[in-house]
C-alpha atoms as a printed R data frame, in Angstrom:
    type eleno elety resid chain resno       x       y       z
1   ATOM     1    CA   MET     A     1   7.154  11.808 -70.979
2   ATOM     2    CA   GLY     A     2   8.286   9.871 -67.682
3   ATOM     3    CA   ARG     A     3   5.737   8.495 -65.219
4   ATOM     4    CA   SER     A     4   5.089  10.608 -62.295
5   ATOM     5    CA   ILE     A     5   6.147   9.542 -58.698
6   ATOM     6    CA   LEU     A     6   2.617   9.023 -57.947
7   ATOM     7    CA   SER     A     7   1.928   6.696 -60.985
8   ATOM     8    CA   ILE     A     8   5.041   4.797 -59.939
9   ATOM     9    CA   ILE     A     9   3.842   4.306 -56.372
10  ATOM    10    CA   PHE     A    10   0.187   3.760 -57.034
11  ATOM    11    CA   GLY     A    11   0.401   2.128 -60.325
12  ATOM    12    CA   SER     A    12  -2.562   2.948 -62.896
13  ATOM    13    CA   ARG     A    13  -4.844   3.474 -59.841
14  ATOM    14    CA   SER     A    14  -5.528   7.097 -58.982
15  ATOM    15    CA   PRO     A    15  -4.400   7.986 -55.535
16  ATOM    16    CA   THR     A    16  -7.228   8.304 -52.971
17  ATOM    17    CA   ALA     A    17  -7.250  11.185 -50.213
18  ATOM    18    CA   ASP     A    18  -5.899   8.495 -47.730
19  ATOM    19    CA   ASP     A    19  -3.082   7.552 -49.878
20  ATOM    20    CA   LEU     A    20  -2.038  11.114 -50.171
21  ATOM    21    CA   LEU     A    21  -2.385  11.587 -46.350
22  ATOM    22    CA   ALA     A    22  -0.125   8.686 -45.763
23  ATOM    23    CA   PHE     A    23   2.727  10.479 -47.431
24  ATOM    24    CA   ALA     A    24   1.840  14.001 -45.940
25  ATOM    25    CA   PRO     A    25   4.468  15.633 -43.833
26  ATOM    26    CA   VAL     A    26   3.953  14.994 -39.885
27  ATOM    27    CA   VAL     A    27   3.381  18.477 -38.439
28  ATOM    28    CA   GLU     A    28   3.410  18.342 -34.566
29  ATOM    29    CA   ALA     A    29   1.040  20.577 -32.735
30  ATOM    30    CA   PRO     A    30   2.572  23.566 -31.081
31  ATOM    31    CA   ALA     A    31   3.428  23.021 -27.417
32  ATOM    32    CA   ALA     A    32   1.108  24.432 -24.789
33  ATOM    33    CA   PRO     A    33   2.512  27.683 -23.424
34  ATOM    34    CA   VAL     A    34   4.203  27.151 -19.993
35  ATOM    35    CA   ARG     A    35   2.102  29.155 -17.394
36  ATOM    36    CA   VAL     A    36   4.119  31.518 -15.504
37  ATOM    37    CA   GLU     A    37   3.249  32.012 -11.717
38  ATOM    38    CA   THR     A    38   2.300  35.581 -11.136
39  ATOM    39    CA   GLY     A    39   3.926  37.483  -8.426
40  ATOM    40    CA   GLU     A    40   0.520  37.588  -6.487
41  ATOM    41    CA   GLU     A    41   0.424  33.728  -6.739
42  ATOM    42    CA   ARG     A    42   3.862  33.282  -5.512
43  ATOM    43    CA   ALA     A    43   3.287  35.628  -2.630
44  ATOM    44    CA   GLU     A    44   0.228  33.600  -1.565
45  ATOM    45    CA   ARG     A    45   2.007  30.221  -1.801
46  ATOM    46    CA   ASP     A    46   4.865  31.626   0.268
47  ATOM    47    CA   ARG     A    47   2.301  33.000   2.879
48  ATOM    48    CA   LEU     A    48   0.752  29.651   3.136
49  ATOM    49    CA   GLU     A    49   3.978  27.846   3.352
50  ATOM    50    CA   ALA     A    50   5.168  29.965   6.111
51  ATOM    51    CA   LEU     A    51   1.751  29.501   7.945
52  ATOM    52    CA   TYR     A    52   1.691  25.708   7.581
53  ATOM    53    CA   LYS     A    53   5.331  25.487   8.966
54  ATOM    54    CA   ASP     A    54   4.403  27.648  12.108
55  ATOM    55    CA   GLU     A    55   1.572  25.046  12.655
56  ATOM    56    CA   GLY     A    56   4.062  22.394  12.645
57  ATOM    57    CA   ARG     A    57   2.967  20.777   9.230
58  ATOM    58    CA   ILE     A    58   5.119  18.657   6.906
59  ATOM    59    CA   GLU     A    59   4.961  18.897   3.134
60  ATOM    60    CA   VAL     A    60   4.598  15.324   1.817
61  ATOM    61    CA   ASP     A    61   5.277  14.551  -1.595
62  ATOM    62    CA   THR     A    62   2.105  12.380  -2.570
63  ATOM    63    CA   PRO     A    63  -0.362  12.568  -5.600
64  ATOM    64    CA   HIS     A    64  -3.299  11.295  -3.473
65  ATOM    65    CA   PRO     A    65  -3.682  13.392  -0.503
66  ATOM    66    CA   THR     A    66  -6.961  13.468   1.725
67  ATOM    67    CA   ASN     A    67  -6.491  16.889   3.252
68  ATOM    68    CA   GLU     A    68  -7.698  20.271   3.045
69  ATOM    69    CA   HIS     A    69  -4.218  21.595   3.040
70  ATOM    70    CA   GLY     A    70  -2.939  19.766   0.069
71  ATOM    71    CA   GLN     A    71   0.338  18.019   0.426
72  ATOM    72    CA   TRP     A    72   0.902  19.884   3.997
73  ATOM    73    CA   PHE     A    73   0.057  17.371   6.893
74  ATOM    74    CA   LEU     A    74   0.002  17.777  10.613
75  ATOM    75    CA   PRO     A    75   1.808  14.844  12.494
76  ATOM    76    CA   GLY     A    76  -0.824  13.224  14.742
77  ATOM    77    CA   ALA     A    77  -3.854  14.468  12.896
78  ATOM    78    CA   GLY     A    78  -4.546  11.202  11.006
79  ATOM    79    CA   LYS     A    79  -8.129  11.195  12.087
80  ATOM    80    CA   THR     A    80  -8.952  13.875   9.527
81  ATOM    81    CA   GLU     A    81  -6.003  13.801   7.083
82  ATOM    82    CA   TRP     A    82  -4.154  10.977   5.378
83  ATOM    83    CA   PHE     A    83  -2.557  10.041   1.883
84  ATOM    84    CA   ARG     A    84  -1.667   7.261  -0.385
85  ATOM    85    CA   ASP     A    85   1.099   7.207  -2.921
86  ATOM    86    CA   ILE     A    86  -0.356   4.871  -5.462
87  ATOM    87    CA   GLU     A    87  -4.073   4.348  -6.302
88  ATOM    88    CA   GLN     A    88  -4.318   0.743  -4.917
89  ATOM    89    CA   GLY     A    89  -1.852   1.321  -2.078
90  ATOM    90    CA   PRO     A    90  -2.513   1.610   1.582
91  ATOM    91    CA   GLU     A    91  -3.434   4.911   3.168
92  ATOM    92    CA   LEU     A    92  -0.865   6.516   5.456
93  ATOM    93    CA   VAL     A    93  -0.942   8.995   8.385
94  ATOM    94    CA   LEU     A    94   1.777  11.090   9.856
95  ATOM    95    CA   VAL     A    95   3.070  10.324  13.394
96  ATOM    96    CA   PRO     A    96   4.851  13.028  15.358
97  ATOM    97    CA   SER     A    97   8.400  12.611  16.981
98  ATOM    98    CA   GLY     A    98   8.514  12.245  20.654
99  ATOM    99    CA   ARG     A    99   9.443   9.791  23.492
100 ATOM   100    CA   PHE     A   100   7.457   7.324  25.316
101 ATOM   101    CA   LEU     A   101   7.773   4.461  27.866
102 ATOM   102    CA   GLN     A   102   8.117   1.087  25.907
103 ATOM   103    CA   GLY     A   103   7.099  -2.057  27.635
104 ATOM   104    CA   ALA     A   104   4.608  -2.860  30.310
105 ATOM   105    CA   PRO     A   105   4.865  -1.421  33.982
106 ATOM   106    CA   ASN     A   106   5.234  -4.028  36.723
107 ATOM   107    CA   ASP     A   107   1.662  -3.686  37.786
108 ATOM   108    CA   GLU     A   108  -0.077  -3.901  34.627
109 ATOM   109    CA   PRO     A   109  -2.575  -6.780  34.688
110 ATOM   110    CA   GLN     A   110  -1.812  -9.995  32.775
111 ATOM   111    CA   ARG     A   111   1.729  -8.502  31.589
112 ATOM   112    CA   GLU     A   112   3.979 -10.884  29.891
113 ATOM   113    CA   ALA     A   113   1.154 -13.455  29.290
114 ATOM   114    CA   TRP     A   114   2.994 -15.059  26.439
115 ATOM   115    CA   GLU     A   115   6.595 -15.236  27.866
116 ATOM   116    CA   VAL     A   116   8.004 -13.913  31.181
117 ATOM   117    CA   GLY     A   117  10.502 -11.075  30.704
118 ATOM   118    CA   ALA     A   118   9.242 -10.273  27.200
119 ATOM   119    CA   GLU     A   119   7.861  -6.704  28.084
120 ATOM   120    CA   SER     A   120  10.468  -5.815  30.757
121 ATOM   121    CA   PRO     A   121  12.336  -3.648  31.591
122 ATOM   122    CA   GLN     A   122  10.019  -0.539  30.789
123 ATOM   123    CA   HIS     A   123  12.202   1.993  29.436
124 ATOM   124    CA   GLU     A   124  12.192   5.344  27.492
125 ATOM   125    CA   THR     A   125  12.444   5.126  23.760
126 ATOM   126    CA   THR     A   126  12.904   8.167  21.475
127 ATOM   127    CA   ILE     A   127  11.341   8.437  18.005
128 ATOM   128    CA   PRO     A   128  13.546  11.321  16.774
129 ATOM   129    CA   LYS     A   129  11.704  12.214  13.351
130 ATOM   130    CA   PRO     A   130   8.090  12.165  12.389
131 ATOM   131    CA   PHE     A   131   7.277   9.106  10.042
132 ATOM   132    CA   ALA     A   132   4.286   7.730   8.101
133 ATOM   133    CA   ILE     A   133   2.504   4.532   9.011
134 ATOM   134    CA   GLY     A   134  -0.407   2.642   7.590
135 ATOM   135    CA   ARG     A   135  -3.890   3.892   8.760
136 ATOM   136    CA   ALA     A   136  -4.664   0.292   8.969
137 ATOM   137    CA   ALA     A   137  -3.554  -3.266   8.320
138 ATOM   138    CA   VAL     A   138  -2.707  -3.972   4.520
139 ATOM   139    CA   THR     A   139  -6.140  -5.220   2.970
140 ATOM   140    CA   ARG     A   140  -6.838  -8.019   0.884
141 ATOM   141    CA   GLY     A   141  -7.606  -5.582  -2.147
142 ATOM   142    CA   GLU     A   142  -4.148  -4.010  -1.586
143 ATOM   143    CA   PHE     A   143  -2.333  -7.245  -1.456
144 ATOM   144    CA   LYS     A   144  -4.117  -8.569  -4.524
145 ATOM   145    CA   ALA     A   145  -2.757  -5.605  -6.562
146 ATOM   146    CA   PHE     A   146   0.644  -6.681  -5.542
147 ATOM   147    CA   VAL     A   147  -0.012 -10.290  -6.419
148 ATOM   148    CA   ALA     A   148  -1.408  -9.275  -9.726
149 ATOM   149    CA   ALA     A   149   1.590  -7.212 -10.528
150 ATOM   150    CA   THR     A   150   4.345  -9.736  -9.387
151 ATOM   151    CA   GLY     A   151   2.943 -13.056  -9.470
152 ATOM   152    CA   HIS     A   152   3.852 -13.437  -5.800
153 ATOM   153    CA   ASP     A   153   2.663 -16.729  -4.418
154 ATOM   154    CA   ALA     A   154  -1.066 -16.349  -4.568
155 ATOM   155    CA   GLY     A   155  -1.557 -19.024  -1.882
156 ATOM   156    CA   THR     A   156  -1.637 -16.055   0.601
157 ATOM   157    CA   LEU     A   157  -5.236 -15.233  -0.856
158 ATOM   158    CA   ARG     A   158  -6.604 -18.641  -0.030
159 ATOM   159    CA   SER     A   159  -9.656 -18.930   2.434
160 ATOM   160    CA   HIS     A   160  -8.785 -19.279   6.072
161 ATOM   161    CA   GLY     A   161 -12.130 -20.697   7.147
162 ATOM   162    CA   PHE     A   162 -13.979 -17.469   7.485
163 ATOM   163    CA   ALA     A   163 -15.603 -14.895   4.978
164 ATOM   164    CA   GLN     A   164 -13.367 -11.937   3.791
165 ATOM   165    CA   ASP     A   165 -13.762  -9.284   1.139
166 ATOM   166    CA   ASP     A   166 -11.250  -6.623  -0.097
167 ATOM   167    CA   SER     A   167 -11.836  -4.427   2.944
168 ATOM   168    CA   HIS     A   168 -10.435  -7.255   5.432
169 ATOM   169    CA   PRO     A   169  -6.962  -7.269   6.226
170 ATOM   170    CA   ILE     A   170  -4.727  -9.883   4.245
171 ATOM   171    CA   VAL     A   171  -4.053 -12.811   6.504
172 ATOM   172    CA   GLY     A   172  -1.857 -15.895   5.992
173 ATOM   173    CA   VAL     A   173   1.133 -13.670   5.050
174 ATOM   174    CA   SER     A   174   4.636 -14.433   6.293
175 ATOM   175    CA   TRP     A   175   7.370 -12.011   7.280
176 ATOM   176    CA   LYS     A   176   8.844 -12.860   4.012
177 ATOM   177    CA   ASP     A   177   5.534 -11.989   2.327
178 ATOM   178    CA   ALA     A   178   5.132  -8.741   3.988
179 ATOM   179    CA   THR     A   179   8.734  -7.747   3.305
180 ATOM   180    CA   ALA     A   180   8.242  -8.656  -0.502
181 ATOM   181    CA   TYR     A   181   5.090  -6.428  -0.351
182 ATOM   182    CA   VAL     A   182   6.915  -3.331   0.950
183 ATOM   183    CA   GLU     A   183   9.730  -3.813  -1.392
184 ATOM   184    CA   TRP     A   184   7.424  -3.752  -4.308
185 ATOM   185    CA   LEU     A   185   5.519  -0.770  -3.078
186 ATOM   186    CA   ALA     A   186   8.886   1.130  -2.533
187 ATOM   187    CA   LYS     A   187   9.750   0.433  -6.118
188 ATOM   188    CA   ILE     A   188   6.605   1.541  -7.821
189 ATOM   189    CA   ALA     A   189   5.850   4.305  -5.668
190 ATOM   190    CA   ARG     A   190   9.505   5.529  -5.409
191 ATOM   191    CA   LYS     A   191   9.288   5.961  -1.632
192 ATOM   192    CA   PRO     A   192  10.987   4.468   1.228
193 ATOM   193    CA   TYR     A   193   8.385   2.031   2.425
194 ATOM   194    CA   ARG     A   194   9.301  -0.717   5.059
195 ATOM   195    CA   LEU     A   195   7.813  -2.604   7.971
196 ATOM   196    CA   PRO     A   196   7.842  -0.613  11.177
197 ATOM   197    CA   SER     A   197  10.190  -1.150  14.130
198 ATOM   198    CA   GLU     A   198   8.281  -2.668  17.095
199 ATOM   199    CA   ALA     A   199   9.321   0.545  18.921
200 ATOM   200    CA   GLU     A   200   7.553   2.430  16.153
201 ATOM   201    CA   TRP     A   201   4.545   0.174  16.328
202 ATOM   202    CA   GLU     A   202   4.044   0.513  20.103
203 ATOM   203    CA   TYR     A   203   4.603   4.400  19.943
204 ATOM   204    CA   ALA     A   204   2.112   4.817  17.309
205 ATOM   205    CA   ALA     A   205  -0.416   2.320  18.746
206 ATOM   206    CA   ARG     A   206  -0.233   4.168  22.246
207 ATOM   207    CA   ALA     A   207  -0.524   7.565  20.476
208 ATOM   208    CA   GLY     A   208   0.396   9.482  23.562
209 ATOM   209    CA   THR     A   209  -1.311   7.189  26.090
210 ATOM   210    CA   THR     A   210   0.044   4.990  28.665
211 ATOM   211    CA   THR     A   211  -2.716   2.366  29.427
212 ATOM   212    CA   PRO     A   212  -2.825  -1.151  28.220
213 ATOM   213    CA   PHE     A   213  -5.153   0.011  25.514
214 ATOM   214    CA   TRP     A   214  -5.234   3.452  23.864
215 ATOM   215    CA   TRP     A   215  -8.744   4.079  25.052
216 ATOM   216    CA   GLY     A   216  -8.071   3.079  28.848
217 ATOM   217    CA   ALA     A   217  -7.377   0.044  31.053
218 ATOM   218    CA   SER     A   218 -10.307  -2.107  30.317
219 ATOM   219    CA   ILE     A   219 -11.617  -3.786  27.010
220 ATOM   220    CA   THR     A   220 -14.677  -5.134  25.593
221 ATOM   221    CA   PRO     A   221 -15.654  -6.844  22.252
222 ATOM   222    CA   ASN     A   222 -17.353  -3.456  21.379
223 ATOM   223    CA   GLN     A   223 -14.079  -1.904  21.177
224 ATOM   224    CA   ALA     A   224 -11.990  -4.523  19.171
225 ATOM   225    CA   ASN     A   225 -12.050  -7.956  17.578
226 ATOM   226    CA   TYR     A   226 -10.829 -10.693  19.710
227 ATOM   227    CA   ASP     A   227 -11.856 -13.876  21.597
228 ATOM   228    CA   GLY     A   228 -14.464 -12.085  23.789
229 ATOM   229    CA   THR     A   229 -15.382 -15.039  25.696
230 ATOM   230    CA   HIS     A   230 -12.460 -14.106  27.884
231 ATOM   231    CA   VAL     A   231 -12.413 -11.141  30.296
232 ATOM   232    CA   TYR     A   232  -9.300  -9.104  30.812
233 ATOM   233    CA   GLU     A   233  -8.289  -9.150  34.400
234 ATOM   234    CA   GLY     A   234  -7.822  -5.153  34.247
235 ATOM   235    CA   GLY     A   235 -11.476  -4.594  33.563
236 ATOM   236    CA   GLY     A   236 -14.202  -5.320  30.995
237 ATOM   237    CA   GLU     A   237 -16.725  -7.832  30.118
238 ATOM   238    CA   ALA     A   238 -17.231 -11.027  28.051
239 ATOM   239    CA   GLY     A   239 -18.992 -10.843  24.663
240 ATOM   240    CA   ALA     A   240 -18.584 -12.041  21.116
241 ATOM   241    CA   HIS     A   241 -16.004 -14.321  19.481
242 ATOM   242    CA   ARG     A   242 -16.319 -13.279  16.026
243 ATOM   243    CA   LYS     A   243 -13.885 -16.208  14.828
244 ATOM   244    CA   GLY     A   244 -12.570 -14.281  11.883
245 ATOM   245    CA   THR     A   245 -11.514 -10.940  10.777
246 ATOM   246    CA   VAL     A   246 -13.529  -7.818  10.184
247 ATOM   247    CA   PRO     A   247 -12.898  -4.834   7.738
248 ATOM   248    CA   VAL     A   248  -9.806  -2.953   8.782
249 ATOM   249    CA   LEU     A   249 -11.794   0.419   9.398
250 ATOM   250    CA   GLU     A   250 -14.333  -0.920  11.868
251 ATOM   251    CA   PHE     A   251 -14.058   0.397  15.529
252 ATOM   252    CA   GLU     A   252 -12.690   3.640  16.592
253 ATOM   253    CA   ALA     A   253  -9.242   4.987  15.300
254 ATOM   254    CA   ASN     A   254  -6.833   5.973  17.902
255 ATOM   255    CA   PRO     A   255  -5.960   9.533  18.561
256 ATOM   256    CA   TRP     A   256  -3.376   9.538  15.872
257 ATOM   257    CA   GLY     A   257  -5.856   8.118  13.405
258 ATOM   258    CA   LEU     A   258  -4.626   4.349  13.410
259 ATOM   259    CA   TYR     A   259  -7.227   1.668  13.075
260 ATOM   260    CA   GLN     A   260  -7.189  -1.752  15.083
261 ATOM   261    CA   VAL     A   261  -3.801  -1.470  16.841
262 ATOM   262    CA   HIS     A   262  -5.515  -3.945  19.200
263 ATOM   263    CA   GLY     A   263  -6.912  -7.030  17.724
264 ATOM   264    CA   ASN     A   264  -8.076  -8.374  14.371
265 ATOM   265    CA   VAL     A   265  -4.801  -9.411  13.166
266 ATOM   266    CA   TRP     A   266  -1.024  -9.818  14.541
267 ATOM   267    CA   GLU     A   267   1.147  -7.500  12.651
268 ATOM   268    CA   TRP     A   268   4.785  -7.995  11.650
269 ATOM   269    CA   CYS     A   269   7.457  -5.701  12.396
270 ATOM   270    CA   ALA     A   270  10.932  -5.467  11.163
271 ATOM   271    CA   ASP     A   271  12.599  -6.564  14.138
272 ATOM   272    CA   LYS     A   272  14.360  -9.910  14.814
273 ATOM   273    CA   TRP     A   273  13.122 -11.280  18.121
274 ATOM   274    CA   HIS     A   274  14.978 -10.557  21.344
275 ATOM   275    CA   ARG     A   275  13.844 -11.811  24.707
276 ATOM   276    CA   GLY     A   276  12.797  -8.587  26.461
277 ATOM   277    CA   TYR     A   277  14.806  -5.210  26.749
278 ATOM   278    CA   TRP     A   278  17.433  -6.219  29.217
279 ATOM   279    CA   GLU     A   279  20.235  -5.822  26.667
280 ATOM   280    CA   LYS     A   280  18.666  -3.301  24.265
281 ATOM   281    CA   LYS     A   281  21.369  -0.997  22.730
282 ATOM   282    CA   ASP     A   282  21.502   2.755  23.541
283 ATOM   283    CA   HIS     A   283  21.305   3.558  19.917
284 ATOM   284    CA   LEU     A   284  17.969   1.834  19.651
285 ATOM   285    CA   LYS     A   285  16.658   3.602  22.679
286 ATOM   286    CA   ALA     A   286  17.604   6.868  20.943
287 ATOM   287    CA   SER     A   287  16.420   5.950  17.436
288 ATOM   288    CA   GLY     A   288  13.444   3.736  17.763
289 ATOM   289    CA   GLY     A   289  14.974   1.713  15.074
290 ATOM   290    CA   PRO     A   290  14.590  -2.185  14.598
291 ATOM   291    CA   GLN     A   291  16.664  -4.787  16.289
292 ATOM   292    CA   VAL     A   292  18.270  -6.545  13.351
293 ATOM   293    CA   ASN     A   293  20.356  -9.290  15.254
294 ATOM   294    CA   GLY     A   294  18.722 -11.471  17.674
295 ATOM   295    CA   ASN     A   295  17.315 -14.976  18.058
296 ATOM   296    CA   SER     A   296  15.287 -16.867  15.465
297 ATOM   297    CA   GLY     A   297  12.041 -15.473  14.390
298 ATOM   298    CA   HIS     A   298  10.544 -12.090  13.933
299 ATOM   299    CA   VAL     A   299   8.286  -9.844  16.150
300 ATOM   300    CA   LEU     A   300   4.639  -9.593  15.988
301 ATOM   301    CA   ARG     A   301   2.370  -7.093  17.672
302 ATOM   302    CA   GLY     A   302  -1.339  -6.240  18.470
303 ATOM   303    CA   GLY     A   303  -2.996  -9.522  19.093
304 ATOM   304    CA   SER     A   304  -5.883 -11.010  16.734
305 ATOM   305    CA   TRP     A   305  -9.205 -12.254  16.446
306 ATOM   306    CA   ASN     A   306  -8.224 -15.521  17.928
307 ATOM   307    CA   ASP     A   307  -6.601 -14.213  21.006
308 ATOM   308    CA   GLY     A   308  -7.611 -13.299  24.407
309 ATOM   309    CA   PRO     A   309  -7.527  -9.734  25.552
310 ATOM   310    CA   GLN     A   310  -4.426  -9.847  27.385
311 ATOM   311    CA   PHE     A   311  -2.580 -10.388  23.852
312 ATOM   312    CA   LEU     A   312  -4.071  -7.160  22.555
313 ATOM   313    CA   ARG     A   313  -2.209  -4.817  25.046
314 ATOM   314    CA   ALA     A   314   0.224  -2.133  23.657
315 ATOM   315    CA   ALA     A   315   3.097  -3.822  25.286
316 ATOM   316    CA   SER     A   316   2.252  -7.425  24.244
317 ATOM   317    CA   ARG     A   317   4.806  -9.062  22.063
318 ATOM   318    CA   SER     A   318   4.813 -12.271  20.123
319 ATOM   319    CA   ARG     A   319   7.294 -14.022  17.620
320 ATOM   320    CA   LEU     A   320   7.365 -16.572  14.727
321 ATOM   321    CA   TYR     A   321   9.760 -17.753  12.001
322 ATOM   322    CA   ALA     A   322   9.874 -15.450   8.801
323 ATOM   323    CA   ASP     A   323   8.236 -17.952   6.539
324 ATOM   324    CA   ILE     A   324   5.090 -19.085   8.699
325 ATOM   325    CA   ARG     A   325   1.786 -18.189   7.351
326 ATOM   326    CA   LEU     A   326  -1.281 -18.286   9.769
327 ATOM   327    CA   GLY     A   327  -4.815 -17.030   9.395
328 ATOM   328    CA   ASN     A   328  -4.543 -14.411  12.121
329 ATOM   329    CA   PHE     A   329  -1.289 -12.702  10.696
330 ATOM   330    CA   GLY     A   330  -1.034  -9.499   8.754
331 ATOM   331    CA   PHE     A   331   0.878  -6.214   8.793
332 ATOM   332    CA   ARG     A   332   0.857  -2.556   8.136
333 ATOM   333    CA   VAL     A   333   3.282  -0.604   6.214
334 ATOM   334    CA   ALA     A   334   5.656   2.372   7.352
335 ATOM   335    CA   ARG     A   335   7.269   5.021   5.343
336 ATOM   336    CA   THR     A   336  10.224   7.178   5.846
337 ATOM   337    CA   LEU     A   337   9.843  10.808   5.345
338 ATOM   338    CA   ALA     A   338  12.197  12.677   3.057
C-alpha cells in the first residue's frame, strides 16, 4: 500500500495540530458590510452644509481639526478653531480674503529703521482668496520630526546660547532649510504647503488693524519678546530683555489667532528682496503673491528677541542670503486651500 501524503511530508512522525494548520486553506474573513447613509442622515448633512456655507465657512480636508464644526472653518476665527494635517505638523488657522494697506504710513514712528525706502510707498494690496497660515512659528519639536524623517542637516538643532525645548520656535534655520521643510510637509501631507509671501504675512499679522502692532501704537515687553531695554518712540516702556526665545504660544494671539507675529523670531517669507514697493507690479498688488525676482537675499518679517521694538512693527522688513543661519531666524508655514 502506498504511503500517504502526510507520511511523505512528515516522515514517520505523526503530524501535530500545528502541522495540519500550516496546510489548511486560508479563509478570509467576510468583509464588513458597507454602511449606507440613511435619507435622514443625508438630509441633516445637507442642512448643516448649507448652514455653514451661509455663515461663510470653508470645508477643509484635514484629519486633525480642532473645531466644534468638524472640517468646516470660518476664516478669521483662528482664536477658537484650527487644524493640523499630520500628527507632528504645525497647527494652522484660516485667514479671510480682503484688502489692506501694505507698508508704513509716512507718520509712523521709527519707520524704515533698517533701510530708508524699504517700507514705502504704502499701497493697497489684495488677498483674493482665503488661505491657511501657521498659528505660530514652526517649533523645535515639529522641525525635529522633519530632521528624523529626512536626515536634513541636524546642525539646525544645535544650541544657540539659550535654553529651548520643543515648544520653542526652531531657530538657526536658513531660507533653504525652511523651504526644504515646507516641501517635505507638502509631500507627506499631500497638501500645497509653502512659505507665505510677505504680503500675506503682513496681512495676517495686521489682522484687519492699521497700527504698528496689531494691539495698537505702543509696545512693552509684556506684549512681545524683544530687547525691552529700548523704548519705542510711538509709546511704551522699558522692561526685560529675555536674551532668547520663549514658547511659541506665549502672549496673546492676534484677532485671527496668530501668535507672536511681533518678536521672538524673524520669519522667512517666499519673496526675493526688493527695495521698497516703488516698482511693485500690479499683478502682485492684485494677488498678494511673492516677488520672485529681485536682489540678493530673501525677505524676513516680524523682528526677534534680540531686536529693538521698532523692528517688530507690522510693516518692518529685513533680508539675508538664503543660506544664512542665525539664532533669531525662524519661519511659519502657509497652505493654499483647494
